[in-house]
mmCIF file of C-alpha atoms and ligand atoms in Angstrom:
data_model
loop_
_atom_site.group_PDB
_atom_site.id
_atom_site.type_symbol
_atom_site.label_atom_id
_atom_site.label_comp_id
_atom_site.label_asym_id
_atom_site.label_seq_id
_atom_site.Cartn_x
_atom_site.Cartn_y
_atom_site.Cartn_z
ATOM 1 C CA UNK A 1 25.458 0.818 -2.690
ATOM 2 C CA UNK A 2 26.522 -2.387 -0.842
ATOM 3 C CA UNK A 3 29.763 -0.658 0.328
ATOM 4 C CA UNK A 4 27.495 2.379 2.132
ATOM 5 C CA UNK A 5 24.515 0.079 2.774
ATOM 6 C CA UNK A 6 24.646 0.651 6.523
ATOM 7 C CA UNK A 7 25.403 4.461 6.326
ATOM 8 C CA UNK A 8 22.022 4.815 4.117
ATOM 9 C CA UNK A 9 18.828 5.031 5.353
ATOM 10 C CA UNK A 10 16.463 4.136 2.139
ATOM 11 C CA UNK A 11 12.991 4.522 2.030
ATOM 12 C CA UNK A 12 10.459 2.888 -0.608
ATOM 13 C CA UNK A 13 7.482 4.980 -1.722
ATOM 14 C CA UNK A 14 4.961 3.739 -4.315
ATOM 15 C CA UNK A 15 4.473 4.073 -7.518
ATOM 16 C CA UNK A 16 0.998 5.696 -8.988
ATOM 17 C CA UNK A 17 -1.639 7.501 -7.433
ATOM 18 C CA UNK A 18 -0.406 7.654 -3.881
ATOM 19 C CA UNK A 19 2.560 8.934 -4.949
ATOM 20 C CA UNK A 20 0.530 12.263 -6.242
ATOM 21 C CA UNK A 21 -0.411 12.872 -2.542
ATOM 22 C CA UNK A 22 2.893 11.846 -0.925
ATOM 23 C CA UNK A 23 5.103 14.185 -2.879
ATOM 24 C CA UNK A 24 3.094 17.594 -0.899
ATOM 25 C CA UNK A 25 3.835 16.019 1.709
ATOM 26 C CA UNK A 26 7.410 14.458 1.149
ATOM 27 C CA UNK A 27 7.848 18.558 0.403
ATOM 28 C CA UNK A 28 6.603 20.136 4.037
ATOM 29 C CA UNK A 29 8.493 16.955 5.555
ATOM 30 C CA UNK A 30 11.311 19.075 3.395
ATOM 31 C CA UNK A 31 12.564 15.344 1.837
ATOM 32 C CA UNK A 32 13.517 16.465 -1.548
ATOM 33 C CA UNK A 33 14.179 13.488 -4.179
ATOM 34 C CA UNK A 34 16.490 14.219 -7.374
ATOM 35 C CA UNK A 35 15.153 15.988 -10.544
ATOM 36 C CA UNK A 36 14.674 12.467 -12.190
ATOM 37 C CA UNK A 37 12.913 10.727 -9.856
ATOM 38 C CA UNK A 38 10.131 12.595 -11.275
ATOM 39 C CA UNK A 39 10.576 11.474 -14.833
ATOM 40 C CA UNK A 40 8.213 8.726 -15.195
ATOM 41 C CA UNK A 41 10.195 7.622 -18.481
ATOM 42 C CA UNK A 42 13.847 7.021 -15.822
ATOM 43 C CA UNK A 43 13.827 3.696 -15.737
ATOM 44 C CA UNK A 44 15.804 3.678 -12.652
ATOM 45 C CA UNK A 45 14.454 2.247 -9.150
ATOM 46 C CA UNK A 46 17.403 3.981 -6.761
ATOM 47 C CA UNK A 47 17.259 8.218 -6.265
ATOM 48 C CA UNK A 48 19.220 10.233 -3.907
ATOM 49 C CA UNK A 49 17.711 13.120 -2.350
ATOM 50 C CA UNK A 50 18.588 16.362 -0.871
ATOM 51 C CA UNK A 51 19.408 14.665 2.559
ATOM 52 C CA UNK A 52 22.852 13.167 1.847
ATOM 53 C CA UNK A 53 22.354 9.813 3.398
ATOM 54 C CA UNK A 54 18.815 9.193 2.300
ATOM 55 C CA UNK A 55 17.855 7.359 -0.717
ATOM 56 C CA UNK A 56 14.482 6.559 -2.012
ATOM 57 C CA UNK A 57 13.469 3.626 -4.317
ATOM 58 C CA UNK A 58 10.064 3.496 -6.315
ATOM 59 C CA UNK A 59 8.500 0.679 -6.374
ATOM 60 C CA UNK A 60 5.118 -0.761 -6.479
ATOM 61 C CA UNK A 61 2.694 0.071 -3.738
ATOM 62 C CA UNK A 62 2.255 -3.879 -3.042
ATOM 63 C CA UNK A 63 5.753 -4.292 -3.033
ATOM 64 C CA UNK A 64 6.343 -1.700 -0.490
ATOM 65 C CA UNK A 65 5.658 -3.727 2.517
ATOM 66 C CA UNK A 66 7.929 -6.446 1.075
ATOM 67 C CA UNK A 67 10.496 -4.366 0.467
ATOM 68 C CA UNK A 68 10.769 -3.116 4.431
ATOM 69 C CA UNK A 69 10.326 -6.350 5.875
ATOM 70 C CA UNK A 70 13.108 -7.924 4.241
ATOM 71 C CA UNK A 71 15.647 -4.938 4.848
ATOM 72 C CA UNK A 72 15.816 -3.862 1.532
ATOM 73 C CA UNK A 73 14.657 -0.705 3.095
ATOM 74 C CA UNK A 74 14.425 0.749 6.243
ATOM 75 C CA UNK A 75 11.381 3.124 5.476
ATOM 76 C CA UNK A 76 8.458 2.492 3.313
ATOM 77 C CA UNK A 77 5.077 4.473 2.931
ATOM 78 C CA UNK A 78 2.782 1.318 2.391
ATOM 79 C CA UNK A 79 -1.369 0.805 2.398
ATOM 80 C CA UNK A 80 -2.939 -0.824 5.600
ATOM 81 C CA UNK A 81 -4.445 -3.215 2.617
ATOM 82 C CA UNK A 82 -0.585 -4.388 2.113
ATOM 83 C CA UNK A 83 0.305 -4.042 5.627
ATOM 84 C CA UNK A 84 -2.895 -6.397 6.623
ATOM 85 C CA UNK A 85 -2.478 -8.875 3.825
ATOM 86 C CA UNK A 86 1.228 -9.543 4.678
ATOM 87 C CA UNK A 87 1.222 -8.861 8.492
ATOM 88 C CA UNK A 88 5.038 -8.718 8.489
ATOM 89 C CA UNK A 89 6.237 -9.027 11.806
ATOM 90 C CA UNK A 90 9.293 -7.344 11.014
ATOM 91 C CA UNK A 91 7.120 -4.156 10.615
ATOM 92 C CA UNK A 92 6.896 -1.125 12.970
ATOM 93 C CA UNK A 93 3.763 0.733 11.915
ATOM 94 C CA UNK A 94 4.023 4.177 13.814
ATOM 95 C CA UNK A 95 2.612 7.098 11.835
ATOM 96 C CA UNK A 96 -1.102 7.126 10.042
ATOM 97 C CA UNK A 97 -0.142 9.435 7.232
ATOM 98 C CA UNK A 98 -3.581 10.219 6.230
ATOM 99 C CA UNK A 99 -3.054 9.761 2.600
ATOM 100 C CA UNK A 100 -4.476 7.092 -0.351
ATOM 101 C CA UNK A 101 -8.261 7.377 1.982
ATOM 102 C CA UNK A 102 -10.055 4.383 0.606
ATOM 103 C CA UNK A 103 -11.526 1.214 1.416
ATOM 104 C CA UNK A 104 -11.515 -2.810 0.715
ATOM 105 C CA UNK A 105 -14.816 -4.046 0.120
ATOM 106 C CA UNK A 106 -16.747 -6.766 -1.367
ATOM 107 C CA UNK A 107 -18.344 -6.456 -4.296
ATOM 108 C CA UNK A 108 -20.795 -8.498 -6.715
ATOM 109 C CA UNK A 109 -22.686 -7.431 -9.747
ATOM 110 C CA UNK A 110 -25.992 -5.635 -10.148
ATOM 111 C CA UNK A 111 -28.071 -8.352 -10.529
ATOM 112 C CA UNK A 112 -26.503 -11.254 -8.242
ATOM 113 C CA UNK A 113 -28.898 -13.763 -7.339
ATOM 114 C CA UNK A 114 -26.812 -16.672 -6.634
ATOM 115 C CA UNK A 115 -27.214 -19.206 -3.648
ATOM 116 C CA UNK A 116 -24.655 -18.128 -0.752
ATOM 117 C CA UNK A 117 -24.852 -21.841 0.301
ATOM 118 C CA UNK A 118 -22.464 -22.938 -2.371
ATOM 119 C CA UNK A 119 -18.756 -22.003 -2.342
ATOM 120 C CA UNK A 120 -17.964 -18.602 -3.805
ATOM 121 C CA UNK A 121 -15.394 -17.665 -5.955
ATOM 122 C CA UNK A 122 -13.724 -14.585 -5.372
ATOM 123 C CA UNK A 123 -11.174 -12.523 -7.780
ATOM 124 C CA UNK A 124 -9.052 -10.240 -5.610
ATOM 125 C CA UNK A 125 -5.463 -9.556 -4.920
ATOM 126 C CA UNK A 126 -6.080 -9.786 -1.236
ATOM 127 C CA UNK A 127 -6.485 -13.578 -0.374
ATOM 128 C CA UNK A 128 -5.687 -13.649 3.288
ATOM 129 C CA UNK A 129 -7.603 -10.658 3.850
ATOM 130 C CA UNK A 130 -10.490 -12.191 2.055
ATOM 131 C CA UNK A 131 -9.990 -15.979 3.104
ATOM 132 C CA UNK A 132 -9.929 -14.310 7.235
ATOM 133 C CA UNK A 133 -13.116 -12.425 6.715
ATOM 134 C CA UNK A 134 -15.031 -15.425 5.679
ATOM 135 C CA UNK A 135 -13.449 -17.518 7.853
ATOM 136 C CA UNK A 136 -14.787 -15.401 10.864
ATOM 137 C CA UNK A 137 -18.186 -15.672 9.336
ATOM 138 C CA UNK A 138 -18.396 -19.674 9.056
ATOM 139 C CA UNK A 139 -17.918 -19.176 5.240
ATOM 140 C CA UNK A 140 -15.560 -21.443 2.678
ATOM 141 C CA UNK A 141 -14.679 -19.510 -0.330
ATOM 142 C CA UNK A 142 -12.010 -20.136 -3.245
ATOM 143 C CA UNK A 143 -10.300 -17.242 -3.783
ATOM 144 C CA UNK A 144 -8.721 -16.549 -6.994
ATOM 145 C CA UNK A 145 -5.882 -14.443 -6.752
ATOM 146 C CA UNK A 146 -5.336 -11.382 -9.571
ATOM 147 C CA UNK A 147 -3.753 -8.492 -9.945
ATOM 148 C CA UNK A 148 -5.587 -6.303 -11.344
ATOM 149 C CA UNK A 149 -8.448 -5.884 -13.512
ATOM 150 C CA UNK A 150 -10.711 -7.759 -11.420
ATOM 151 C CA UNK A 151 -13.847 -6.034 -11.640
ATOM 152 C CA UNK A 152 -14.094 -8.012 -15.133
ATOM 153 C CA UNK A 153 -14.221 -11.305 -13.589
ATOM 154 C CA UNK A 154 -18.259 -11.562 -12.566
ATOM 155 C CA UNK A 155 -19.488 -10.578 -15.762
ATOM 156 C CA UNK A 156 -16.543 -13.727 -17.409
ATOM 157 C CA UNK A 157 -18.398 -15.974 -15.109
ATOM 158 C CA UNK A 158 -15.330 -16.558 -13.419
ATOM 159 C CA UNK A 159 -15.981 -15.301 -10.174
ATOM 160 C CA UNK A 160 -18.881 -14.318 -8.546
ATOM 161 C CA UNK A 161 -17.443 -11.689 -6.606
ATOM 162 C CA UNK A 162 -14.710 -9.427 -5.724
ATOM 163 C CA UNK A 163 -12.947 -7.788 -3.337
ATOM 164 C CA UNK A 164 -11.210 -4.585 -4.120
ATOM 165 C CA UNK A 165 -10.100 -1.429 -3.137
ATOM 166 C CA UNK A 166 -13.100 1.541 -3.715
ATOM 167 C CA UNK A 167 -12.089 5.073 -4.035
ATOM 168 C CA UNK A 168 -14.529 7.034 -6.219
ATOM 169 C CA UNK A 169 -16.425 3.880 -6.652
ATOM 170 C CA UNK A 170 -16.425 5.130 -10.878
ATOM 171 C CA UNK A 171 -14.860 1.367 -11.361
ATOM 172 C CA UNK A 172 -17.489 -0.520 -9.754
ATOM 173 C CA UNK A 173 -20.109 1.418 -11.406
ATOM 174 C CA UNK A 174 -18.316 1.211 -14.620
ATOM 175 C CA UNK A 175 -18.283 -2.394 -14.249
ATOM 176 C CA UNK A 176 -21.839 -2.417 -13.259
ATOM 177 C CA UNK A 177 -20.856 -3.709 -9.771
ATOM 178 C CA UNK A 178 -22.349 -2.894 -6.673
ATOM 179 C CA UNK A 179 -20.103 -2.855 -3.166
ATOM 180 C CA UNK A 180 -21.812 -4.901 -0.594
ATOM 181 C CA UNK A 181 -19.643 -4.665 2.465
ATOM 182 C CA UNK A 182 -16.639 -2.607 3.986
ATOM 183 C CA UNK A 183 -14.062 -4.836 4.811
ATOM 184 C CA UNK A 184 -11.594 -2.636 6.165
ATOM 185 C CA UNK A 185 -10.619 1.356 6.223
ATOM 186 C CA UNK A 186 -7.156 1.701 4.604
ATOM 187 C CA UNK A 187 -4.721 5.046 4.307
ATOM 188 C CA UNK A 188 -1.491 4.823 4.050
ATOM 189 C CA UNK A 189 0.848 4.772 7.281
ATOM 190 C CA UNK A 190 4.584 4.945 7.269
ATOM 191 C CA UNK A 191 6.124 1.699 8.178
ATOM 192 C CA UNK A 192 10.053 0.779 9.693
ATOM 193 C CA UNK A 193 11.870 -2.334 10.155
ATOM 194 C CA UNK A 194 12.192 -2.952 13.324
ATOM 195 C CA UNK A 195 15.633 -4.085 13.020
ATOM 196 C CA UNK A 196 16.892 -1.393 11.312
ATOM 197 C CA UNK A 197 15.085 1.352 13.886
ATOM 198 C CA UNK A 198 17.058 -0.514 16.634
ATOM 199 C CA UNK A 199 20.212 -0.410 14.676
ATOM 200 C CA UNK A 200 19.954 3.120 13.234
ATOM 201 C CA UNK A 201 17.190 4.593 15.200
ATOM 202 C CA UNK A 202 18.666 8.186 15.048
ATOM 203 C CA UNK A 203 18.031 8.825 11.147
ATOM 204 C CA UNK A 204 15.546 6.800 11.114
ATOM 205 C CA UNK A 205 13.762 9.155 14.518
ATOM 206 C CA UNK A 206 14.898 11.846 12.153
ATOM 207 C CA UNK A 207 12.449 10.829 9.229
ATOM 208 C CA UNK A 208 9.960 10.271 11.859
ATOM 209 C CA UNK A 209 10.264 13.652 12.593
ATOM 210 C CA UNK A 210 9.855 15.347 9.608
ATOM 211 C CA UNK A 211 6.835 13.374 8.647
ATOM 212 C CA UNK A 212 5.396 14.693 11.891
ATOM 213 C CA UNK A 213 5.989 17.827 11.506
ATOM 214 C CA UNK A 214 4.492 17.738 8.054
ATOM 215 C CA UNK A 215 1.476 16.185 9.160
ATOM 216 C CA UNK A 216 1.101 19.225 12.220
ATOM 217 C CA UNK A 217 1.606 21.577 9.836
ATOM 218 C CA UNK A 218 -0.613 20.306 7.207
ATOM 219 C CA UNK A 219 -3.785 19.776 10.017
ATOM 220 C CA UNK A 220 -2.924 23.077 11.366
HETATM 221 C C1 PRP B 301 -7.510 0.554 -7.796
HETATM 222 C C2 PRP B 301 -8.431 -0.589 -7.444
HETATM 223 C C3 PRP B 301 -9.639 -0.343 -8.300
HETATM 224 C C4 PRP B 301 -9.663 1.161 -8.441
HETATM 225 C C5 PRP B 301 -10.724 1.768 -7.567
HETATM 226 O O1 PRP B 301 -6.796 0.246 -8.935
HETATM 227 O O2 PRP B 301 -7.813 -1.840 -7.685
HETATM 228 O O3 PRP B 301 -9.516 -0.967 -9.543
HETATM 229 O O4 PRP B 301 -8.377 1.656 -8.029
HETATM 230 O O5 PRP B 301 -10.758 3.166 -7.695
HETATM 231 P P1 PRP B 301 -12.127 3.966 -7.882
HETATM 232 O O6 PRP B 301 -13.060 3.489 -6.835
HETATM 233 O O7 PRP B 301 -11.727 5.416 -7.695
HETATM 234 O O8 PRP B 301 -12.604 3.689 -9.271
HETATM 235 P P2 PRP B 301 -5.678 1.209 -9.519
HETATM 236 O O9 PRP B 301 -6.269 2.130 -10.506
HETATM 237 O O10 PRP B 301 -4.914 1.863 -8.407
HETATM 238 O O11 PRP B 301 -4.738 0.263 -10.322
HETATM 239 P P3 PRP B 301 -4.344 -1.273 -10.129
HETATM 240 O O12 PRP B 301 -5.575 -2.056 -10.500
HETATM 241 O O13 PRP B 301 -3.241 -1.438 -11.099
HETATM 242 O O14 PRP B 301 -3.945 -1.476 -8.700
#
């Protein structure tokens, strides 16, 4: 790969549920990765596709970001959750693809009745996000950073709230939590380093392309 690095144009698209919606639309954008890319149990990370020079890697959706920023790829499909938690400034954000609709919210359990005065503890995987929106509201909290799995952590007693993504909202409730406020709107957008649109900006327009055409045809 090293030897054809510049020649390549790779994209990184994440693993899981977004990846359910992006294939449709990875289809009408008529970017075709190999038969094995869709075999979960392929343990590799590196497809090609039916474009010749375009290679996707699958990797996870808070990795994504990451992965762009620091040239690994040129492309990624990433959540505005990752994009606003890492704020890469290597990142070119053009194109709202409309896909992975959910939000980031706080939430605390059924029955909360603790004193906001003293400093909360918060389980989340999103600690700038969640350590800015206090901040901007006068509030100190201690933010415990997870992975996953969160919405355990009230009813531990080891946080008294969290702050998660919320699709359905069947989580929450099956955690008997209830979502207090809407921290931010997220779908996922495709993102480009800016370095390599400068330096390869013709493939890269290319992609750009296809995903708009895709998204016409799909609103149309
Ligand atoms: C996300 C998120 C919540 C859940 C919310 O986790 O962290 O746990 O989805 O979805 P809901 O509102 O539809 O119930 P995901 O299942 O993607 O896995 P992860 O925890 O490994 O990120």
């Amino acid at each position: 790969m090293s030897d054809n690095r510049s020649e390549n144009i790779i994209i990184a698209v994440p693993k899981g549920r977004i990846l359910e919606e992006l294939i449709p639309l990875m289809k009408k954008a008529n970017i075709l990765p190999e038969k094995s890319f869709f075999d979960n149990k392929d343990r590799r990370l590196l497809f090609s596709s039916n474009i010749p020079w375009l290679k996707i890697i699958r990797v996870r959706s808070f990795d994504v970001a990451t992965f762009v920023a620091f040239g690994g790829a040129d492309i990624g499909i990433a959540g505005f959750d990752v994009l606003r938690e890492f704020n890469y400034p290597e990142l070119y954000i053009p194109i709202d693809l409309n896909i992975g609709v959910c939000h980031l919210s706080v939430a605390q359990p059924k029955n909360y009745n603790k004193n906001d005065n003293v400093q909360l503890k918060i389980a989340t995987k999103y600690p700038n996000i969640t350590n800015n929106y206090y901040a901007e509201k006068g509030i100190n909290v201690n933010c415990i950073k997870m992975n996953g799995a969160m919405e355990i952590a009230p009813k531990l007693e080891m946080a008294d709230k969290i702050v998660d993504l919320v699709s359905s909202g069947k989580t929450l409730i099956a955690n008997d939590l209830v979502e207090i406020e809407n921290i931010l709107d997220v779908t996922s957008h495709l993102v480009i380093n800016r370095t390599a649109f400068k330096t390869r900006s013709e493939k890269i327009r290319d992609i750009m392309i296809f995903f708009r055409e895709a998204l016409n045809e799909k609103n149309s």
